[in-house]
Coordinates of C-alpha atoms in Angstrom, one line a residue:
M1 CA 24.8 -96.4 3.4
T2 CA 27.4 -93.8 4.4
F3 CA 26.1 -90.2 4.8
K4 CA 28.0 -86.9 4.9
S5 CA 28.1 -85.3 8.3
V6 CA 25.5 -82.7 9.3
H7 CA 27.0 -79.8 11.2
I8 CA 25.2 -78.4 14.3
V9 CA 26.2 -75.1 15.7
G10 CA 25.4 -74.7 19.4
G11 CA 25.4 -77.3 22.2
G12 CA 22.4 -76.2 24.2
L13 CA 19.2 -78.2 24.5
A14 CA 18.2 -77.8 20.9
G15 CA 21.6 -78.6 19.5
S16 CA 22.1 -81.5 21.8
E17 CA 18.7 -83.0 20.9
A18 CA 19.3 -82.5 17.2
A19 CA 22.7 -84.2 17.4
W20 CA 21.2 -87.2 19.2
Q21 CA 18.2 -87.6 16.9
L22 CA 20.4 -87.4 13.7
A23 CA 22.9 -89.9 15.1
Q24 CA 20.1 -92.3 16.1
A25 CA 18.9 -92.1 12.6
G26 CA 22.3 -93.2 11.3
V27 CA 23.5 -89.8 10.1
P28 CA 26.9 -88.7 11.4
V29 CA 27.0 -85.3 13.2
T30 CA 29.7 -82.8 14.0
L31 CA 28.4 -80.7 17.0
H32 CA 30.2 -77.4 17.4
E33 CA 30.1 -75.6 20.8
M34 CA 32.1 -72.4 21.4
R35 CA 32.4 -72.9 25.2
P36 CA 34.8 -73.0 27.0
Q37 CA 37.0 -71.2 24.4
R38 CA 34.4 -68.4 24.3
Q39 CA 31.9 -68.1 27.2
T40 CA 28.6 -66.3 27.3
A41 CA 27.5 -64.0 30.0
A42 CA 25.0 -66.6 31.3
H43 CA 26.8 -70.0 31.1
K44 CA 29.0 -71.2 33.9
T45 CA 30.3 -74.6 32.6
D46 CA 31.4 -76.2 29.3
G47 CA 28.7 -78.9 29.6
F48 CA 26.2 -79.6 26.9
A49 CA 22.5 -78.7 27.5
E50 CA 23.5 -76.5 30.5
L51 CA 20.4 -75.0 32.2
V52 CA 21.2 -71.3 32.7
C53 CA 18.0 -70.3 34.5
S54 CA 15.4 -72.5 36.2
N55 CA 15.9 -76.3 36.7
S56 CA 12.2 -76.9 36.0
F57 CA 10.8 -78.4 32.8
R58 CA 7.4 -77.3 34.1
S59 CA 4.3 -79.5 34.2
D60 CA 4.6 -83.2 33.4
D61 CA 0.8 -83.7 33.2
K62 CA 0.4 -85.2 29.7
D63 CA -3.4 -85.3 29.9
H64 CA -4.2 -81.7 30.9
N65 CA -1.1 -79.5 30.2
A66 CA 0.4 -78.7 26.8
V67 CA 3.9 -78.8 28.2
G68 CA 3.3 -82.2 29.8
L69 CA 1.9 -83.4 26.4
L70 CA 5.1 -82.2 24.7
H71 CA 7.1 -84.1 27.2
E72 CA 5.2 -87.3 26.3
E73 CA 5.6 -86.7 22.6
M74 CA 9.3 -86.2 23.0
R75 CA 9.6 -89.4 25.0
R76 CA 7.8 -91.3 22.2
L77 CA 10.3 -89.8 19.7
G78 CA 13.3 -91.1 21.7
S79 CA 14.4 -87.7 23.1
L80 CA 17.8 -87.6 24.8
V81 CA 16.8 -84.5 26.7
M82 CA 13.7 -86.2 28.2
R83 CA 15.7 -89.4 29.0
A84 CA 18.3 -87.3 30.9
A85 CA 15.6 -85.3 32.6
D86 CA 13.7 -88.4 33.8
K87 CA 17.0 -89.9 35.1
N88 CA 17.9 -86.8 37.0
Q89 CA 14.5 -85.8 38.4
V90 CA 14.2 -84.1 41.7
P91 CA 11.0 -83.6 43.8
A92 CA 8.8 -80.8 42.4
G93 CA 5.2 -81.8 42.8
G94 CA 3.5 -82.2 39.4
A95 CA 6.4 -80.5 37.6
L96 CA 9.4 -82.2 36.1
A97 CA 12.5 -80.6 37.8
V98 CA 16.0 -81.9 37.4
D99 CA 19.4 -81.8 39.1
R100 CA 20.9 -79.3 36.7
D101 CA 24.5 -80.7 37.0
G102 CA 23.4 -84.3 36.7
F103 CA 21.2 -83.5 33.7
S104 CA 23.9 -81.7 31.8
A105 CA 26.4 -84.4 32.6
A106 CA 24.1 -87.1 31.4
V107 CA 23.5 -85.3 28.1
T108 CA 27.2 -84.6 27.6
E109 CA 28.2 -88.3 28.4
A110 CA 25.6 -89.6 25.9
L111 CA 26.7 -87.3 23.1
D112 CA 30.4 -88.0 23.8
A113 CA 29.9 -91.8 23.7
H114 CA 27.9 -92.0 20.5
P115 CA 30.0 -93.3 17.6
L116 CA 28.3 -91.0 15.0
I117 CA 28.8 -87.8 17.0
T118 CA 32.0 -85.7 16.8
L119 CA 32.3 -82.9 19.3
E120 CA 34.3 -79.9 18.3
R121 CA 35.0 -76.9 20.6
G122 CA 35.3 -73.4 19.0
E123 CA 33.2 -70.6 17.7
V124 CA 31.6 -70.8 14.3
A125 CA 31.1 -67.2 13.0
L126 CA 30.0 -68.3 9.5
P127 CA 29.3 -71.9 8.4
P128 CA 31.7 -72.7 5.5
E129 CA 30.3 -73.3 2.0
G130 CA 31.5 -76.9 2.2
W131 CA 29.0 -77.6 5.0
D132 CA 26.0 -78.7 2.8
S133 CA 23.7 -79.3 5.8
V134 CA 23.8 -77.1 8.9
I135 CA 21.5 -76.7 11.9
I136 CA 22.1 -73.4 13.8
A137 CA 20.9 -73.8 17.4
T138 CA 22.7 -71.0 19.1
G139 CA 19.8 -69.7 21.3
P140 CA 19.1 -66.3 22.7
L141 CA 22.8 -65.7 23.5
T142 CA 24.0 -66.2 19.9
S143 CA 27.6 -64.9 19.5
P144 CA 27.8 -61.4 18.0
D145 CA 29.8 -62.6 15.0
L146 CA 27.3 -65.4 14.0
A147 CA 24.4 -63.0 14.6
A148 CA 26.1 -60.5 12.2
S149 CA 26.4 -63.2 9.6
V150 CA 22.7 -64.1 9.9
R151 CA 21.7 -60.5 9.6
K152 CA 23.8 -60.0 6.5
L153 CA 22.3 -63.0 4.8
T154 CA 18.7 -62.4 5.7
G155 CA 18.6 -58.6 5.6
E156 CA 16.9 -58.6 8.9
D157 CA 18.1 -55.7 11.1
A158 CA 16.4 -56.5 14.4
L159 CA 17.8 -59.9 15.3
A160 CA 19.0 -59.0 18.9
F161 CA 17.1 -56.5 21.0
F162 CA 14.9 -56.2 24.1
D163 CA 12.1 -58.6 23.2
A164 CA 8.8 -56.8 24.1
I165 CA 6.2 -59.5 24.8
A166 CA 2.6 -58.5 25.4
P167 CA 0.4 -60.9 27.4
I168 CA -1.7 -63.3 25.3
V169 CA -5.2 -64.4 26.4
H170 CA -7.2 -67.4 25.4
R171 CA -10.2 -66.1 23.4
D172 CA -12.8 -68.3 25.1
S173 CA -11.9 -66.9 28.6
I174 CA -12.8 -63.3 27.7
D175 CA -16.2 -62.1 28.9
L176 CA -18.0 -60.7 25.9
G177 CA -20.8 -59.7 28.1
Q178 CA -18.6 -56.7 29.1
A179 CA -16.1 -56.6 26.2
W180 CA -17.0 -56.2 22.5
F181 CA -15.5 -56.4 19.0
Q182 CA -14.7 -53.2 17.2
S183 CA -11.8 -51.5 15.4
R184 CA -11.1 -47.9 16.3
Y185 CA -13.5 -45.7 14.2
D186 CA -14.6 -49.0 12.6
K187 CA -11.7 -48.9 10.2
A188 CA -10.9 -52.0 8.3
G189 CA -7.2 -52.4 7.9
P190 CA -5.3 -54.3 5.2
G191 CA -6.5 -57.7 6.6
G192 CA -9.3 -56.5 8.9
T193 CA -13.1 -56.2 8.9
G194 CA -13.6 -53.2 11.0
A195 CA -14.4 -55.3 14.1
D196 CA -11.0 -56.8 14.7
Y197 CA -10.2 -55.9 18.3
I198 CA -11.8 -57.0 21.5
N199 CA -12.3 -53.9 23.7
C200 CA -12.4 -53.9 27.5
P201 CA -13.8 -50.6 28.9
L202 CA -12.6 -48.9 32.2
T203 CA -14.3 -46.1 34.1
R204 CA -12.3 -43.3 35.6
E205 CA -12.2 -45.0 39.0
Q206 CA -11.1 -48.3 37.4
Y207 CA -8.4 -46.6 35.4
D208 CA -7.0 -44.7 38.4
G209 CA -6.9 -48.0 40.4
F210 CA -5.2 -49.7 37.5
I211 CA -2.5 -47.0 37.2
A212 CA -1.9 -47.2 41.0
A213 CA -1.5 -50.9 40.8
L214 CA 1.0 -50.7 38.0
L215 CA 3.2 -48.2 39.9
A216 CA 3.2 -50.3 43.1
A217 CA 3.7 -53.7 41.4
D218 CA 6.9 -55.8 41.9
K219 CA 9.0 -55.9 38.8
V220 CA 11.6 -58.4 37.4
S221 CA 15.2 -57.2 37.4
F222 CA 17.3 -57.4 34.3
H223 CA 19.9 -60.1 34.1
D224 CA 23.6 -59.0 34.1
W225 CA 23.9 -59.6 30.3
E226 CA 20.8 -57.6 29.6
A227 CA 21.8 -54.4 31.4
S228 CA 23.6 -52.7 28.5
T229 CA 20.9 -53.4 25.8
P230 CA 18.5 -50.6 25.3
Y231 CA 14.8 -51.0 25.0
F232 CA 13.5 -51.8 21.5
D233 CA 12.3 -48.5 20.0
G234 CA 8.7 -47.9 20.8
C235 CA 8.2 -50.8 23.2
L236 CA 8.4 -49.2 26.6
P237 CA 6.9 -51.3 29.5
I238 CA 3.4 -50.1 30.5
E239 CA 4.6 -49.4 34.0
V240 CA 7.4 -47.1 32.6
M241 CA 4.7 -45.2 30.6
A242 CA 2.6 -44.9 33.8
E243 CA 5.6 -43.4 35.6
R244 CA 5.6 -40.6 33.0
G245 CA 2.2 -39.4 34.2
P246 CA -1.2 -40.9 35.1
E247 CA -2.7 -39.9 31.7
T248 CA 0.1 -41.3 29.5
L249 CA -1.5 -44.8 29.0
R250 CA -4.9 -43.3 28.4
H251 CA -3.4 -41.3 25.5
G252 CA -1.3 -44.4 24.4
P253 CA -2.3 -48.0 24.2
M254 CA -5.4 -47.5 26.4
K255 CA -6.9 -44.5 24.5
P256 CA -10.8 -44.8 24.4
F257 CA -11.2 -42.7 21.2
G258 CA -13.2 -44.0 18.2
L259 CA -14.9 -46.7 20.2
T260 CA -18.5 -47.2 21.4
N261 CA -19.5 -49.8 24.0
P262 CA -22.6 -51.5 22.6
H263 CA -23.4 -52.7 26.2
A264 CA -23.6 -49.1 27.3
P265 CA -23.8 -46.9 24.2
D266 CA -24.6 -43.7 26.1
M267 CA -21.6 -44.1 28.5
K268 CA -18.2 -43.2 27.1
P269 CA -15.4 -45.4 28.6
Y270 CA -12.6 -43.4 30.2
A271 CA -10.0 -45.9 29.0
V272 CA -10.0 -49.1 26.9
V273 CA -7.7 -52.1 26.8
Q274 CA -7.6 -53.6 23.3
L275 CA -6.8 -57.2 22.4
R276 CA -5.8 -58.1 18.9
Q277 CA -6.1 -61.5 17.3
D278 CA -2.7 -63.2 17.6
N279 CA -3.0 -66.4 15.6
K280 CA -4.7 -67.6 12.4
L281 CA -6.9 -70.0 14.4
G282 CA -8.4 -67.1 16.3
T283 CA -8.0 -68.8 19.6
L284 CA -5.4 -66.3 21.0
F285 CA -5.6 -62.5 21.5
N286 CA -2.7 -60.3 22.6
M287 CA -3.1 -57.2 24.9
V288 CA -2.0 -54.4 22.6
G289 CA 0.9 -52.4 23.8
F290 CA 1.1 -54.2 27.2
Q291 CA 4.7 -55.3 27.3
T292 CA 5.8 -55.3 30.9
K293 CA 8.5 -56.2 33.4
M294 CA 6.0 -57.0 36.2
K295 CA 6.4 -60.3 37.9
H296 CA 4.0 -63.0 36.7
G297 CA 1.9 -63.1 39.8
E298 CA 1.5 -59.3 39.7
Q299 CA 0.4 -59.5 36.1
L300 CA -2.3 -62.1 36.9
R301 CA -3.6 -60.0 39.8
I302 CA -3.6 -56.7 38.0
F303 CA -4.8 -57.7 34.6
R304 CA -7.7 -59.6 36.0
T305 CA -9.1 -56.4 37.4
I306 CA -9.8 -55.2 33.8
P307 CA -13.5 -55.6 33.0
G308 CA -14.0 -58.6 30.7
L309 CA -10.7 -60.2 31.9
E310 CA -11.7 -61.2 35.4
N311 CA -11.5 -64.9 34.5
A312 CA -8.8 -64.6 31.8
E313 CA -6.6 -67.6 31.0
F314 CA -3.2 -66.5 29.8
A315 CA -1.3 -68.4 27.1
R316 CA 1.7 -66.2 27.8
L317 CA 2.4 -63.4 30.2
G318 CA 4.2 -60.2 29.3
G319 CA 7.9 -59.6 29.5
L320 CA 10.9 -57.6 28.3
H321 CA 14.3 -59.3 28.0
R322 CA 17.3 -59.6 25.6
N323 CA 16.6 -62.1 23.0
T324 CA 17.8 -63.3 19.6
F325 CA 15.2 -64.7 17.3
L326 CA 14.4 -64.7 13.6
N327 CA 11.3 -63.5 11.9
S328 CA 10.8 -67.1 11.2
P329 CA 7.4 -67.0 9.4
K330 CA 9.1 -64.8 6.8
L331 CA 12.5 -66.4 6.7
L332 CA 12.0 -70.2 7.3
D333 CA 10.2 -72.8 5.3
D334 CA 8.0 -75.5 6.9
T335 CA 11.1 -77.8 7.5
L336 CA 13.0 -74.9 9.3
R337 CA 15.3 -74.2 6.4
L338 CA 16.4 -70.7 5.7
K339 CA 14.7 -69.6 2.5
A340 CA 17.8 -67.5 1.6
N341 CA 20.2 -70.4 2.0
L342 CA 18.6 -73.9 2.0
R343 CA 21.8 -75.4 3.4
W344 CA 21.0 -73.8 6.8
R345 CA 18.3 -74.9 9.2
F346 CA 17.5 -73.2 12.5
A347 CA 16.4 -74.8 15.8
G348 CA 15.6 -73.9 19.3
Q349 CA 14.9 -70.4 20.8
I350 CA 16.4 -68.6 17.8
T351 CA 13.4 -69.7 15.8
G352 CA 10.8 -68.1 18.1
C353 CA 9.9 -70.6 20.7
E354 CA 10.3 -70.2 24.5
G355 CA 11.3 -72.8 27.1
Y356 CA 13.7 -75.7 27.6
V357 CA 11.5 -78.4 26.2
E358 CA 10.1 -76.4 23.3
S359 CA 13.7 -75.6 22.2
A360 CA 14.7 -79.2 22.5
A361 CA 11.6 -80.4 20.6
I362 CA 12.3 -78.0 17.7
G363 CA 15.9 -79.2 17.7
G364 CA 14.6 -82.8 17.4
L365 CA 12.3 -81.8 14.5
A366 CA 15.1 -80.1 12.6
A367 CA 17.1 -83.3 13.0
H368 CA 14.3 -85.4 11.6
F369 CA 14.0 -83.1 8.6
A370 CA 17.7 -83.1 8.0
A371 CA 18.0 -86.9 8.4
A372 CA 15.2 -87.4 5.8
E373 CA 16.9 -85.0 3.5
R374 CA 20.2 -87.0 3.8
R375 CA 18.3 -90.2 2.8
G376 CA 16.7 -88.5 -0.2
E377 CA 13.2 -88.6 1.4
T378 CA 10.6 -86.0 2.0
L379 CA 9.3 -85.8 5.5
A380 CA 5.9 -84.1 6.1
P381 CA 5.7 -82.0 9.2
P382 CA 3.9 -83.5 12.2
P383 CA 0.2 -82.8 12.2
P384 CA -0.7 -79.4 13.7
T385 CA -3.0 -81.3 16.2
T386 CA 0.2 -82.5 17.9
A387 CA 2.3 -80.4 20.3
H388 CA 5.3 -80.6 18.0
G389 CA 3.1 -79.7 15.0
A390 CA 1.3 -76.8 16.8
L391 CA 4.7 -75.3 17.9
L392 CA 6.2 -75.7 14.4
A393 CA 3.1 -74.1 12.8
H394 CA 3.4 -71.1 15.2
I395 CA 7.1 -70.7 14.2
T396 CA 6.6 -71.0 10.4
G397 CA 3.4 -69.2 10.0
G398 CA 0.7 -69.6 12.7
H399 CA 0.5 -65.9 13.5
I400 CA -1.5 -63.1 11.9
E401 CA 0.6 -61.0 9.4
T402 CA -1.4 -57.9 10.3
I403 CA -5.0 -56.8 10.6
D404 CA -4.0 -53.1 10.5
A405 CA -1.0 -50.9 9.9
G406 CA 0.7 -52.2 13.1
P407 CA 3.6 -54.5 13.5
S408 CA 3.6 -58.3 12.9
S409 CA 2.3 -60.3 15.9
F410 CA 5.1 -62.9 15.7
Q411 CA 6.8 -63.3 19.1
P412 CA 8.5 -66.2 20.9
M413 CA 5.9 -68.5 22.5
N414 CA 5.7 -71.4 24.9
V415 CA 3.6 -74.4 23.8
N416 CA 0.0 -74.0 24.9
F417 CA -3.4 -75.4 23.9
G418 CA -4.2 -72.1 22.2
L419 CA -1.9 -73.1 19.4
F420 CA -3.8 -76.3 18.7
P421 CA -6.7 -76.5 16.2
P422 CA -10.0 -76.4 18.2
I423 CA -11.7 -79.7 19.0
A424 CA -15.4 -80.4 19.2
E425 CA -16.8 -79.8 22.7
P426 CA -16.3 -83.0 24.7
A427 CA -19.4 -84.8 25.8
A428 CA -20.3 -84.9 29.5
P429 CA -20.7 -88.2 31.3
E430 CA -24.1 -89.7 30.8
G431 CA -26.7 -88.1 33.0
R432 CA -24.5 -85.1 33.8
K433 CA -23.8 -81.7 32.4
F434 CA -20.7 -79.6 32.3
G435 CA -20.8 -76.3 34.0
R436 CA -18.6 -73.4 32.9
G437 CA -15.9 -74.3 35.3
S438 CA -12.9 -76.5 35.5
A439 CA -14.5 -79.9 34.6
K440 CA -15.4 -78.8 31.1
N441 CA -11.9 -77.2 30.6
L442 CA -10.1 -80.4 31.8
A443 CA -12.3 -82.5 29.6
R444 CA -11.4 -80.3 26.6
K445 CA -7.7 -80.5 27.4
S446 CA -7.8 -84.3 27.8
A447 CA -9.5 -84.6 24.4
L448 CA -6.9 -82.4 22.8
S449 CA -4.1 -84.5 24.4
A450 CA -5.7 -87.8 23.3
R451 CA -6.0 -86.5 19.7
A452 CA -2.4 -85.3 19.7
L453 CA -0.9 -88.5 20.9
A454 CA -3.0 -90.6 18.5
D455 CA -2.0 -88.4 15.6
L456 CA 1.7 -88.3 16.6
D457 CA 1.8 -92.2 16.8
R458 CA 0.4 -92.3 13.2
W459 CA 3.0 -89.8 12.1
I460 CA 5.8 -91.8 13.7
G461 CA 4.5 -94.9 12.1
G462 CA 4.4 -93.4 8.7
H463 CA 7.9 -91.9 9.2
A464 CA 9.3 -95.2 10.3
A465 CA 7.7 -97.0 7.3
V466 CA 9.3 -94.6 4.9
A467 CA 12.7 -94.9 6.5
A468 CA 12.5 -98.7 6.3
E469 CA 11.8 -98.8 2.6

């Protein structure tokens, strides 16, 4: 059977992976890349899947790390990105790091050699009406003309801005012997109960020490292409707020008013850090108003001085940087199609995922959905118990709409075990007990990974059986 070509816009990791997966499924692809005719502020070459920042794909531990698990799932799905990474690996301990030039060259060579892939150079500002299946994978540096087209179609007016990311904490790592659940003045918002926030109290001495640490902390510098983009309105970094005066945070995101600590009801906190539920599963909580440009090591050191967060495990640390991403839960369906124009799918960072492998994985999923559509089939999304399914669920609706009058919680996210449905506590080896430490945590992650790979294999088997009919 001969199929019409699927057009893919963007030759980064997501677009490259999407092109490969479609072609391997027997569907012809036209892959459009604007470089070198139009360069971005970050890219240096015209190669496909160029790595513009780090050369690390992060942990390759498939048993105890969600990123390593995603690596393994991608390998099982025949990923070109993972094949090229494995062939161009350089020493990096437990991480998978690559020779960036060799990696890009391997991806470019494979795409160029595939008989069902046509490479076209040039910018696509608006996919023509004649393209009945399009995957847009243009990443955080989407060209201004294409971004304007997307904004016009979707009605979204905040597609490119300084992305203000608050740190996200695993719920089970918060010490509720010090913290407590309560909404300010016990108010129940549109989706709340009146006890929707986790509150961490600080004394005057603790608050003063926290402010001093913020002011002294090392910060990340903006990239060259970020320097001219203003802060998103109302999302100043906490350290910038602290610079405006020592009491600024206490009258902003750390205000203690309307809250009573049940552990010490007669002692009024001088300041309070609030954490708000971030996903529907209730496994992740974000630190409200805590967007920051502090370096990651500084964030870990300083945030763990907050009472109740001394042993906090972070699913994501804070940041502010220029980004381009959709309000995907509102705009995309569960196969990554744009609800306003079902001819268009989106993939990669523009959908609201972070990281090289996450972008490539979502590119691969978009291709699987597009290939099934070309064959006249319906492909169910991968189970949410898998790394692919958990990431897709985050993008298409895993966040909390709102529990109060505040903004939506949807922000770009790396894959992490907090996105996975919880699993029953693993049993300790016979004759032993788990403590509260790392052994129990490793056993839980191992169980999550084993479940994910078993469920992915069943999904692949079902997918293959349908395709063979």
